[in-house]
């Protein structure tokens, strides 16, 4: 994964917007266009006269992207649909290009790739820690680049987002490097093929896994953390079950899970300390209690009785915040909330534990998408067209603005492309799994695909999550 993918939102080039969307250009999108141009030139040069039969030979792969693109014809928001289709085809060109030129990627390339991949991930972890430190000492968000809802004002401790639009996207970006480090640690024999004595040691891989996992927990993103947990369970169980020397692999899996526990405890203590030293009246204990309460959806509650019974004065604002688009209106609303918080009471954090409205809003939007999808037979079959989900929810009175998105990729896909689109997507997914099963990295790749699949239950969209579609093919070839 190139370093630029970590800059999934900042710096952003704003090109304006309309009532239904914002027009923005990010570093990863610029990289994707440049990489696609290179891939197209190389593909045309390599295949020349037989390019059509070579590239489009497997027709089943192309049914989904062509249908989704064609759905722009009946889209309720054709402009958004066309731009979304453009990003989708950009990803397809990149994937085809990477796959077609896999023979040029020798062992030397992969050793360099691993160093760059894990090294850039560690660098970004350092950036996230620095964001937290700067926020605690009061450095303005204009310099830290933290989103308004990421600062210590919310929970008493910051949860960094790096150069992403939100912590959940930053946490999602850390999934692949964390799971790669874990897999190379577990698969000791294969690890030698990639590392050797001149490259990455097992201790360094464990160090990378610890730092990246701890930083992932630091983002405080439930979606990314849950996805990480599910992916690691799949990798561990499958890795042990498929190993020839199960006891040896089981011991290494045990070490990996010990590192996960230590990373979580270290992060939990760090968040408690940040709460203790932040300008709010939070303490180490309240900080730890908030983390456990929020990550467990309110199940684990060790807060003081006064905190449990305290009325959350920002509940109404949080309902508004979660019911609008996170790309622009949400950011503006959070900024207003933070400003009011700073003016009214600089001692108390906005939230004292689990923010149920965050979960409720995602469930409400998913339910609303299904409700609109079930309106008539045509919509059930073909959907409202690519990019039309927000407009459909708005026209049916189920969202406050056309910019609203369904914060669930599967529900969004169902609403926009109907049963036909979902069926074709499942077909592509089955084909992708079949290809991945032929890779010697199949345990890692499919485990990562499962983790990404879980994370897509918490958001939708392409521009801020290009890595989800690029990383599996890259690691499949490693």
PDB file of N, CA, C and O in Angstrom, residues 231-298:
ATOM      1  N   UNK A 231     -11.290 -10.541  12.251  1.00  0.00           N
ATOM      2  CA  UNK A 231     -10.259 -10.972  11.314  1.00  0.00           C
ATOM      3  C   UNK A 231      -9.181 -11.799  11.989  1.00  0.00           C
ATOM      4  O   UNK A 231      -8.722 -12.814  11.445  1.00  0.00           O
ATOM      5  N   UNK A 232      -8.775 -11.384  13.185  1.00  0.00           N
ATOM      6  CA  UNK A 232      -7.737 -12.120  13.901  1.00  0.00           C
ATOM      7  C   UNK A 232      -8.234 -13.485  14.375  1.00  0.00           C
ATOM      8  O   UNK A 232      -7.470 -14.461  14.402  1.00  0.00           O
ATOM      9  N   UNK A 233      -9.499 -13.587  14.752  1.00  0.00           N
ATOM     10  CA  UNK A 233     -10.065 -14.883  15.147  1.00  0.00           C
ATOM     11  C   UNK A 233     -10.059 -15.841  13.963  1.00  0.00           C
ATOM     12  O   UNK A 233      -9.653 -17.011  14.078  1.00  0.00           O
ATOM     13  N   UNK A 234     -10.501 -15.345  12.793  1.00  0.00           N
ATOM     14  CA  UNK A 234     -10.512 -16.181  11.590  1.00  0.00           C
ATOM     15  C   UNK A 234      -9.100 -16.632  11.239  1.00  0.00           C
ATOM     16  O   UNK A 234      -8.851 -17.819  10.955  1.00  0.00           O
ATOM     17  N   UNK A 235      -8.148 -15.696  11.264  1.00  0.00           N
ATOM     18  CA  UNK A 235      -6.762 -16.033  10.942  1.00  0.00           C
ATOM     19  C   UNK A 235      -6.196 -17.054  11.923  1.00  0.00           C
ATOM     20  O   UNK A 235      -5.513 -18.006  11.530  1.00  0.00           O
ATOM     21  N   UNK A 236      -6.482 -16.894  13.206  1.00  0.00           N
ATOM     22  CA  UNK A 236      -5.939 -17.783  14.224  1.00  0.00           C
ATOM     23  C   UNK A 236      -6.496 -19.193  14.098  1.00  0.00           C
ATOM     24  O   UNK A 236      -5.744 -20.174  14.080  1.00  0.00           O
ATOM     25  N   UNK A 237      -7.813 -19.302  14.013  1.00  0.00           N
ATOM     26  CA  UNK A 237      -8.450 -20.620  13.936  1.00  0.00           C
ATOM     27  C   UNK A 237      -8.046 -21.349  12.659  1.00  0.00           C
ATOM     28  O   UNK A 237      -7.673 -22.529  12.678  1.00  0.00           O
ATOM     29  N   UNK A 238      -8.126 -20.640  11.530  1.00  0.00           N
ATOM     30  CA  UNK A 238      -7.781 -21.249  10.247  1.00  0.00           C
ATOM     31  C   UNK A 238      -6.293 -21.590  10.175  1.00  0.00           C
ATOM     32  O   UNK A 238      -5.904 -22.644   9.682  1.00  0.00           O
ATOM     33  N   UNK A 239      -5.462 -20.697  10.705  1.00  0.00           N
ATOM     34  CA  UNK A 239      -4.027 -20.933  10.678  1.00  0.00           C
ATOM     35  C   UNK A 239      -3.629 -22.176  11.454  1.00  0.00           C
ATOM     36  O   UNK A 239      -2.803 -22.979  10.999  1.00  0.00           O
ATOM     37  N   UNK A 240      -4.236 -22.364  12.627  1.00  0.00           N
ATOM     38  CA  UNK A 240      -3.941 -23.547  13.438  1.00  0.00           C
ATOM     39  C   UNK A 240      -4.499 -24.804  12.778  1.00  0.00           C
ATOM     40  O   UNK A 240      -3.833 -25.849  12.703  1.00  0.00           O
ATOM     41  N   UNK A 241      -5.742 -24.717  12.276  1.00  0.00           N
ATOM     42  CA  UNK A 241      -6.396 -25.883  11.688  1.00  0.00           C
ATOM     43  C   UNK A 241      -5.682 -26.387  10.442  1.00  0.00           C
ATOM     44  O   UNK A 241      -5.681 -27.593  10.157  1.00  0.00           O
ATOM     45  N   UNK A 242      -5.071 -25.482   9.681  1.00  0.00           N
ATOM     46  CA  UNK A 242      -4.442 -25.872   8.417  1.00  0.00           C
ATOM     47  C   UNK A 242      -2.947 -26.143   8.551  1.00  0.00           C
ATOM     48  O   UNK A 242      -2.287 -26.504   7.572  1.00  0.00           O
ATOM     49  N   UNK A 243      -2.397 -25.989   9.748  1.00  0.00           N
ATOM     50  CA  UNK A 243      -0.950 -26.153   9.946  1.00  0.00           C
ATOM     51  C   UNK A 243      -0.566 -27.623  10.066  1.00  0.00           C
ATOM     52  O   UNK A 243      -1.331 -28.446  10.588  1.00  0.00           O
ATOM     53  N   UNK A 244       0.607 -27.957   9.589  1.00  0.00           N
ATOM     54  CA  UNK A 244       1.124 -29.315   9.728  1.00  0.00           C
ATOM     55  C   UNK A 244       1.606 -29.547  11.156  1.00  0.00           C
ATOM     56  O   UNK A 244       1.356 -30.608  11.738  1.00  0.00           O
ATOM     57  N   UNK A 245       2.309 -28.582  11.712  1.00  0.00           N
ATOM     58  CA  UNK A 245       2.773 -28.671  13.095  1.00  0.00           C
ATOM     59  C   UNK A 245       1.903 -27.753  13.950  1.00  0.00           C
ATOM     60  O   UNK A 245       2.257 -26.615  14.241  1.00  0.00           O
ATOM     61  N   UNK A 246       0.755 -28.282  14.334  1.00  0.00           N
ATOM     62  CA  UNK A 246      -0.263 -27.440  14.983  1.00  0.00           C
ATOM     63  C   UNK A 246       0.184 -26.877  16.324  1.00  0.00           C
ATOM     64  O   UNK A 246      -0.148 -25.736  16.655  1.00  0.00           O
ATOM     65  N   UNK A 247       0.903 -27.659  17.100  1.00  0.00           N
ATOM     66  CA  UNK A 247       1.302 -27.173  18.421  1.00  0.00           C
ATOM     67  C   UNK A 247       2.249 -25.985  18.315  1.00  0.00           C
ATOM     68  O   UNK A 247       2.138 -25.028  19.085  1.00  0.00           O
ATOM     69  N   UNK A 248       3.169 -26.045  17.367  1.00  0.00           N
ATOM     70  CA  UNK A 248       4.089 -24.920  17.182  1.00  0.00           C
ATOM     71  C   UNK A 248       3.341 -23.668  16.749  1.00  0.00           C
ATOM     72  O   UNK A 248       3.583 -22.570  17.264  1.00  0.00           O
ATOM     73  N   UNK A 249       2.429 -23.837  15.788  1.00  0.00           N
ATOM     74  CA  UNK A 249       1.639 -22.704  15.304  1.00  0.00           C
ATOM     75  C   UNK A 249       0.733 -22.189  16.408  1.00  0.00           C
ATOM     76  O   UNK A 249       0.543 -20.974  16.571  1.00  0.00           O
ATOM     77  N   UNK A 250       0.163 -23.106  17.197  1.00  0.00           N
ATOM     78  CA  UNK A 250      -0.716 -22.701  18.294  1.00  0.00           C
ATOM     79  C   UNK A 250       0.037 -21.842  19.304  1.00  0.00           C
ATOM     80  O   UNK A 250      -0.513 -20.857  19.834  1.00  0.00           O
ATOM     81  N   UNK A 251       1.288 -22.190  19.578  1.00  0.00           N
ATOM     82  CA  UNK A 251       2.091 -21.384  20.508  1.00  0.00           C
ATOM     83  C   UNK A 251       2.310 -19.975  19.955  1.00  0.00           C
ATOM     84  O   UNK A 251       2.215 -18.987  20.694  1.00  0.00           O
ATOM     85  N   UNK A 252       2.594 -19.892  18.657  1.00  0.00           N
ATOM     86  CA  UNK A 252       2.827 -18.571  18.057  1.00  0.00           C
ATOM     87  C   UNK A 252       1.542 -17.753  18.008  1.00  0.00           C
ATOM     88  O   UNK A 252       1.565 -16.535  18.193  1.00  0.00           O
ATOM     89  N   UNK A 253       0.426 -18.450  17.772  1.00  0.00           N
ATOM     90  CA  UNK A 253      -0.875 -17.758  17.820  1.00  0.00           C
ATOM     91  C   UNK A 253      -1.129 -17.233  19.230  1.00  0.00           C
ATOM     92  O   UNK A 253      -1.640 -16.118  19.423  1.00  0.00           O
ATOM     93  N   UNK A 254      -0.766 -18.040  20.234  1.00  0.00           N
ATOM     94  CA  UNK A 254      -0.913 -17.598  21.620  1.00  0.00           C
ATOM     95  C   UNK A 254      -0.105 -16.351  21.909  1.00  0.00           C
ATOM     96  O   UNK A 254      -0.580 -15.426  22.589  1.00  0.00           O
ATOM     97  N   UNK A 255       1.120 -16.298  21.377  1.00  0.00           N
ATOM     98  CA  UNK A 255       1.966 -15.112  21.552  1.00  0.00           C
ATOM     99  C   UNK A 255       1.300 -13.892  20.921  1.00  0.00           C
ATOM    100  O   UNK A 255       1.288 -12.792  21.509  1.00  0.00           O
ATOM    101  N   UNK A 256       0.736 -14.073  19.730  1.00  0.00           N
ATOM    102  CA  UNK A 256       0.069 -12.971  19.034  1.00  0.00           C
ATOM    103  C   UNK A 256      -1.093 -12.426  19.865  1.00  0.00           C
ATOM    104  O   UNK A 256      -1.266 -11.206  20.003  1.00  0.00           O
ATOM    105  N   UNK A 257      -1.881 -13.318  20.452  1.00  0.00           N
ATOM    106  CA  UNK A 257      -3.023 -12.858  21.252  1.00  0.00           C
ATOM    107  C   UNK A 257      -2.581 -12.224  22.564  1.00  0.00           C
ATOM    108  O   UNK A 257      -3.250 -11.319  23.071  1.00  0.00           O
ATOM    109  N   UNK A 258      -1.468 -12.681  23.103  1.00  0.00           N
ATOM    110  CA  UNK A 258      -0.909 -12.014  24.286  1.00  0.00           C
ATOM    111  C   UNK A 258      -0.521 -10.579  23.935  1.00  0.00           C
ATOM    112  O   UNK A 258      -0.785  -9.641  24.699  1.00  0.00           O
ATOM    113  N   UNK A 259       0.079 -10.405  22.754  1.00  0.00           N
ATOM    114  CA  UNK A 259       0.450  -9.067  22.299  1.00  0.00           C
ATOM    115  C   UNK A 259      -0.796  -8.199  22.133  1.00  0.00           C
ATOM    116  O   UNK A 259      -0.784  -7.008  22.495  1.00  0.00           O
ATOM    117  N   UNK A 260      -1.875  -8.773  21.606  1.00  0.00           N
ATOM    118  CA  UNK A 260      -3.121  -8.014  21.437  1.00  0.00           C
ATOM    119  C   UNK A 260      -3.641  -7.540  22.795  1.00  0.00           C
ATOM    120  O   UNK A 260      -4.033  -6.372  22.959  1.00  0.00           O
ATOM    121  N   UNK A 261      -3.648  -8.440  23.766  1.00  0.00           N
ATOM    122  CA  UNK A 261      -4.140  -8.082  25.103  1.00  0.00           C
ATOM    123  C   UNK A 261      -3.260  -7.000  25.721  1.00  0.00           C
ATOM    124  O   UNK A 261      -3.758  -6.013  26.287  1.00  0.00           O
ATOM    125  N   UNK A 262      -1.940  -7.176  25.613  1.00  0.00           N
ATOM    126  CA  UNK A 262      -1.016  -6.180  26.168  1.00  0.00           C
ATOM    127  C   UNK A 262      -1.197  -4.836  25.473  1.00  0.00           C
ATOM    128  O   UNK A 262      -1.182  -3.775  26.128  1.00  0.00           O
ATOM    129  N   UNK A 263      -1.381  -4.859  24.152  1.00  0.00           N
ATOM    130  CA  UNK A 263      -1.590  -3.612  23.404  1.00  0.00           C
ATOM    131  C   UNK A 263      -2.863  -2.915  23.853  1.00  0.00           C
ATOM    132  O   UNK A 263      -2.892  -1.688  24.022  1.00  0.00           O
ATOM    133  N   UNK A 264      -3.934  -3.690  24.066  1.00  0.00           N
ATOM    134  CA  UNK A 264      -5.199  -3.092  24.504  1.00  0.00           C
ATOM    135  C   UNK A 264      -5.061  -2.495  25.905  1.00  0.00           C
ATOM    136  O   UNK A 264      -5.533  -1.374  26.161  1.00  0.00           O
ATOM    137  N   UNK A 265      -4.432  -3.240  26.807  1.00  0.00           N
ATOM    138  CA  UNK A 265      -4.254  -2.738  28.175  1.00  0.00           C
ATOM    139  C   UNK A 265      -3.382  -1.487  28.179  1.00  0.00           C
ATOM    140  O   UNK A 265      -3.664  -0.509  28.896  1.00  0.00           O
ATOM    141  N   UNK A 266      -2.327  -1.496  27.358  1.00  0.00           N
ATOM    142  CA  UNK A 266      -1.450  -0.320  27.284  1.00  0.00           C
ATOM    143  C   UNK A 266      -2.209   0.891  26.764  1.00  0.00           C
ATOM    144  O   UNK A 266      -2.068   2.004  27.291  1.00  0.00           O
ATOM    145  N   UNK A 267      -3.024   0.669  25.740  1.00  0.00           N
ATOM    146  CA  UNK A 267      -3.817   1.774  25.184  1.00  0.00           C
ATOM    147  C   UNK A 267      -4.857   2.258  26.182  1.00  0.00           C
ATOM    148  O   UNK A 267      -5.088   3.466  26.329  1.00  0.00           O
ATOM    149  N   UNK A 268      -5.481   1.315  26.879  1.00  0.00           N
ATOM    150  CA  UNK A 268      -6.488   1.669  27.883  1.00  0.00           C
ATOM    151  C   UNK A 268      -5.868   2.549  28.963  1.00  0.00           C
ATOM    152  O   UNK A 268      -6.460   3.569  29.372  1.00  0.00           O
ATOM    153  N   UNK A 269      -4.679   2.189  29.424  1.00  0.00           N
ATOM    154  CA  UNK A 269      -3.993   3.004  30.428  1.00  0.00           C
ATOM    155  C   UNK A 269      -3.590   4.359  29.858  1.00  0.00           C
ATOM    156  O   UNK A 269      -3.662   5.380  30.556  1.00  0.00           O
ATOM    157  N   UNK A 270      -3.183   4.378  28.589  1.00  0.00           N
ATOM    158  CA  UNK A 270      -2.816   5.640  27.948  1.00  0.00           C
ATOM    159  C   UNK A 270      -4.019   6.576  27.862  1.00  0.00           C
ATOM    160  O   UNK A 270      -3.901   7.781  28.144  1.00  0.00           O
ATOM    161  N   UNK A 271      -5.171   6.032  27.500  1.00  0.00           N
ATOM    162  CA  UNK A 271      -6.374   6.854  27.426  1.00  0.00           C
ATOM    163  C   UNK A 271      -6.780   7.357  28.801  1.00  0.00           C
ATOM    164  O   UNK A 271      -7.255   8.490  28.954  1.00  0.00           O
ATOM    165  N   UNK A 272      -6.586   6.521  29.820  1.00  0.00           N
ATOM    166  CA  UNK A 272      -6.861   6.972  31.185  1.00  0.00           C
ATOM    167  C   UNK A 272      -5.940   8.109  31.603  1.00  0.00           C
ATOM    168  O   UNK A 272      -6.375   9.090  32.215  1.00  0.00           O
ATOM    169  N   UNK A 273      -4.653   7.994  31.252  1.00  0.00           N
ATOM    170  CA  UNK A 273      -3.692   9.046  31.588  1.00  0.00           C
ATOM    171  C   UNK A 273      -3.991  10.334  30.824  1.00  0.00           C
ATOM    172  O   UNK A 273      -3.854  11.437  31.373  1.00  0.00           O
ATOM    173  N   UNK A 274      -4.398  10.198  29.557  1.00  0.00           N
ATOM    174  CA  UNK A 274      -4.752  11.398  28.797  1.00  0.00           C
ATOM    175  C   UNK A 274      -5.956  12.096  29.413  1.00  0.00           C
ATOM    176  O   UNK A 274      -6.021  13.338  29.453  1.00  0.00           O
ATOM    177  N   UNK A 275      -6.921  11.315  29.916  1.00  0.00           N
ATOM    178  CA  UNK A 275      -8.075  11.913  30.590  1.00  0.00           C
ATOM    179  C   UNK A 275      -7.643  12.624  31.868  1.00  0.00           C
ATOM    180  O   UNK A 275      -8.163  13.701  32.206  1.00  0.00           O
ATOM    181  N   UNK A 276      -6.684  12.031  32.556  1.00  0.00           N
ATOM    182  CA  UNK A 276      -6.183  12.625  33.803  1.00  0.00           C
ATOM    183  C   UNK A 276      -5.524  13.976  33.550  1.00  0.00           C
ATOM    184  O   UNK A 276      -5.701  14.925  34.331  1.00  0.00           O
ATOM    185  N   UNK A 277      -4.764  14.082  32.463  1.00  0.00           N
ATOM    186  CA  UNK A 277      -3.995  15.301  32.204  1.00  0.00           C
ATOM    187  C   UNK A 277      -4.679  16.268  31.225  1.00  0.00           C
ATOM    188  O   UNK A 277      -4.133  17.333  30.943  1.00  0.00           O
ATOM    189  N   UNK A 278      -5.847  15.905  30.722  1.00  0.00           N
ATOM    190  CA  UNK A 278      -6.556  16.814  29.815  1.00  0.00           C
ATOM    191  C   UNK A 278      -7.160  17.969  30.604  1.00  0.00           C
ATOM    192  O   UNK A 278      -7.312  17.879  31.832  1.00  0.00           O
ATOM    193  N   UNK A 279      -7.525  19.074  29.933  1.00  0.00           N
ATOM    194  CA  UNK A 279      -8.110  20.225  30.628  1.00  0.00           C
ATOM    195  C   UNK A 279      -9.484  19.962  31.242  1.00  0.00           C
ATOM    196  O   UNK A 279     -10.005  20.814  31.955  1.00  0.00           O
ATOM    197  N   UNK A 280     -10.102  18.806  30.964  1.00  0.00           N
ATOM    198  CA  UNK A 280     -11.407  18.504  31.547  1.00  0.00           C
ATOM    199  C   UNK A 280     -11.240  18.032  32.988  1.00  0.00           C
ATOM    200  O   UNK A 280     -10.132  17.830  33.473  1.00  0.00           O
ATOM    201  N   UNK A 281     -12.355  17.833  33.662  1.00  0.00           N
ATOM    202  CA  UNK A 281     -12.304  17.360  35.047  1.00  0.00           C
ATOM    203  C   UNK A 281     -12.279  15.835  35.130  1.00  0.00           C
ATOM    204  O   UNK A 281     -12.529  15.266  36.186  1.00  0.00           O
ATOM    205  N   UNK A 282     -11.985  15.171  34.025  1.00  0.00           N
ATOM    206  CA  UNK A 282     -11.895  13.718  34.028  1.00  0.00           C
ATOM    207  C   UNK A 282     -10.645  13.257  34.762  1.00  0.00           C
ATOM    208  O   UNK A 282      -9.650  13.979  34.863  1.00  0.00           O
ATOM    209  N   UNK A 283     -10.703  12.027  35.236  1.00  0.00           N
ATOM    210  CA  UNK A 283      -9.578  11.412  35.907  1.00  0.00           C
ATOM    211  C   UNK A 283      -9.164  10.146  35.152  1.00  0.00           C
ATOM    212  O   UNK A 283      -9.821   9.747  34.191  1.00  0.00           O
ATOM    213  N   UNK A 284      -8.100   9.545  35.609  1.00  0.00           N
ATOM    214  CA  UNK A 284      -7.660   8.275  35.010  1.00  0.00           C
ATOM    215  C   UNK A 284      -8.791   7.254  35.059  1.00  0.00           C
ATOM    216  O   UNK A 284      -9.069   6.566  34.074  1.00  0.00           O
ATOM    217  N   UNK A 285      -9.456   7.163  36.175  1.00  0.00           N
ATOM    218  CA  UNK A 285     -10.512   6.161  36.354  1.00  0.00           C
ATOM    219  C   UNK A 285     -11.696   6.425  35.443  1.00  0.00           C
ATOM    220  O   UNK A 285     -12.233   5.498  34.819  1.00  0.00           O
ATOM    221  N   UNK A 286     -12.126   7.682  35.351  1.00  0.00           N
ATOM    222  CA  UNK A 286     -13.279   7.982  34.481  1.00  0.00           C
ATOM    223  C   UNK A 286     -12.928   7.757  33.018  1.00  0.00           C
ATOM    224  O   UNK A 286     -13.776   7.331  32.228  1.00  0.00           O
ATOM    225  N   UNK A 287     -11.681   8.047  32.648  1.00  0.00           N
ATOM    226  CA  UNK A 287     -11.259   7.809  31.273  1.00  0.00           C
ATOM    227  C   UNK A 287     -11.323   6.338  30.912  1.00  0.00           C
ATOM    228  O   UNK A 287     -11.854   5.944  29.868  1.00  0.00           O
ATOM    229  N   UNK A 288     -10.765   5.487  31.786  1.00  0.00           N
ATOM    230  CA  UNK A 288     -10.794   4.037  31.559  1.00  0.00           C
ATOM    231  C   UNK A 288     -12.238   3.532  31.517  1.00  0.00           C
ATOM    232  O   UNK A 288     -12.602   2.710  30.667  1.00  0.00           O
ATOM    233  N   UNK A 289     -13.054   4.030  32.438  1.00  0.00           N
ATOM    234  CA  UNK A 289     -14.450   3.600  32.500  1.00  0.00           C
ATOM    235  C   UNK A 289     -15.199   3.959  31.220  1.00  0.00           C
ATOM    236  O   UNK A 289     -16.018   3.165  30.714  1.00  0.00           O
ATOM    237  N   UNK A 290     -14.940   5.143  30.679  1.00  0.00           N
ATOM    238  CA  UNK A 290     -15.598   5.562  29.449  1.00  0.00           C
ATOM    239  C   UNK A 290     -15.202   4.677  28.273  1.00  0.00           C
ATOM    240  O   UNK A 290     -16.043   4.315  27.444  1.00  0.00           O
ATOM    241  N   UNK A 291     -13.928   4.334  28.192  1.00  0.00           N
ATOM    242  CA  UNK A 291     -13.454   3.488  27.099  1.00  0.00           C
ATOM    243  C   UNK A 291     -14.164   2.145  27.125  1.00  0.00           C
ATOM    244  O   UNK A 291     -14.716   1.680  26.115  1.00  0.00           O
ATOM    245  N   UNK A 292     -14.165   1.499  28.286  1.00  0.00           N
ATOM    246  CA  UNK A 292     -14.794   0.182  28.403  1.00  0.00           C
ATOM    247  C   UNK A 292     -16.295   0.249  28.155  1.00  0.00           C
ATOM    248  O   UNK A 292     -16.865  -0.632  27.502  1.00  0.00           O
ATOM    249  N   UNK A 293     -16.920   1.294  28.641  1.00  0.00           N
ATOM    250  CA  UNK A 293     -18.363   1.442  28.475  1.00  0.00           C
ATOM    251  C   UNK A 293     -18.741   1.659  27.016  1.00  0.00           C
ATOM    252  O   UNK A 293     -19.699   1.063  26.512  1.00  0.00           O
ATOM    253  N   UNK A 294     -17.964   2.471  26.309  1.00  0.00           N
ATOM    254  CA  UNK A 294     -18.283   2.789  24.918  1.00  0.00           C
ATOM    255  C   UNK A 294     -17.967   1.623  23.988  1.00  0.00           C
ATOM    256  O   UNK A 294     -18.771   1.287  23.113  1.00  0.00           O
ATOM    257  N   UNK A 295     -16.822   0.989  24.174  1.00  0.00           N
ATOM    258  CA  UNK A 295     -16.426  -0.102  23.279  1.00  0.00           C
ATOM    259  C   UNK A 295     -17.303  -1.332  23.445  1.00  0.00           C
ATOM    260  O   UNK A 295     -17.456  -2.119  22.513  1.00  0.00           O
ATOM    261  N   UNK A 296     -17.894  -1.516  24.619  1.00  0.00           N
ATOM    262  CA  UNK A 296     -18.765  -2.678  24.857  1.00  0.00           C
ATOM    263  C   UNK A 296     -20.237  -2.338  24.698  1.00  0.00           C
ATOM    264  O   UNK A 296     -21.105  -3.092  25.132  1.00  0.00           O
ATOM    265  N   UNK A 297     -20.523  -1.204  24.077  1.00  0.00           N
ATOM    266  CA  UNK A 297     -21.904  -0.767  23.835  1.00  0.00           C
ATOM    267  C   UNK A 297     -22.700  -0.653  25.138  1.00  0.00           C
ATOM    268  O   UNK A 297     -23.897  -0.959  25.192  1.00  0.00           O
ATOM    269  N   UNK A 298     -22.019  -0.221  26.197  1.00  0.00           N
ATOM    270  CA  UNK A 298     -22.696   0.000  27.471  1.00  0.00           C
ATOM    271  C   UNK A 298     -22.783  -1.217  28.361  1.00  0.00           C
ATOM    272  O   UNK A 298     -23.309  -1.128  29.479  1.00  0.00           O
TER     273      UNK A 298
END
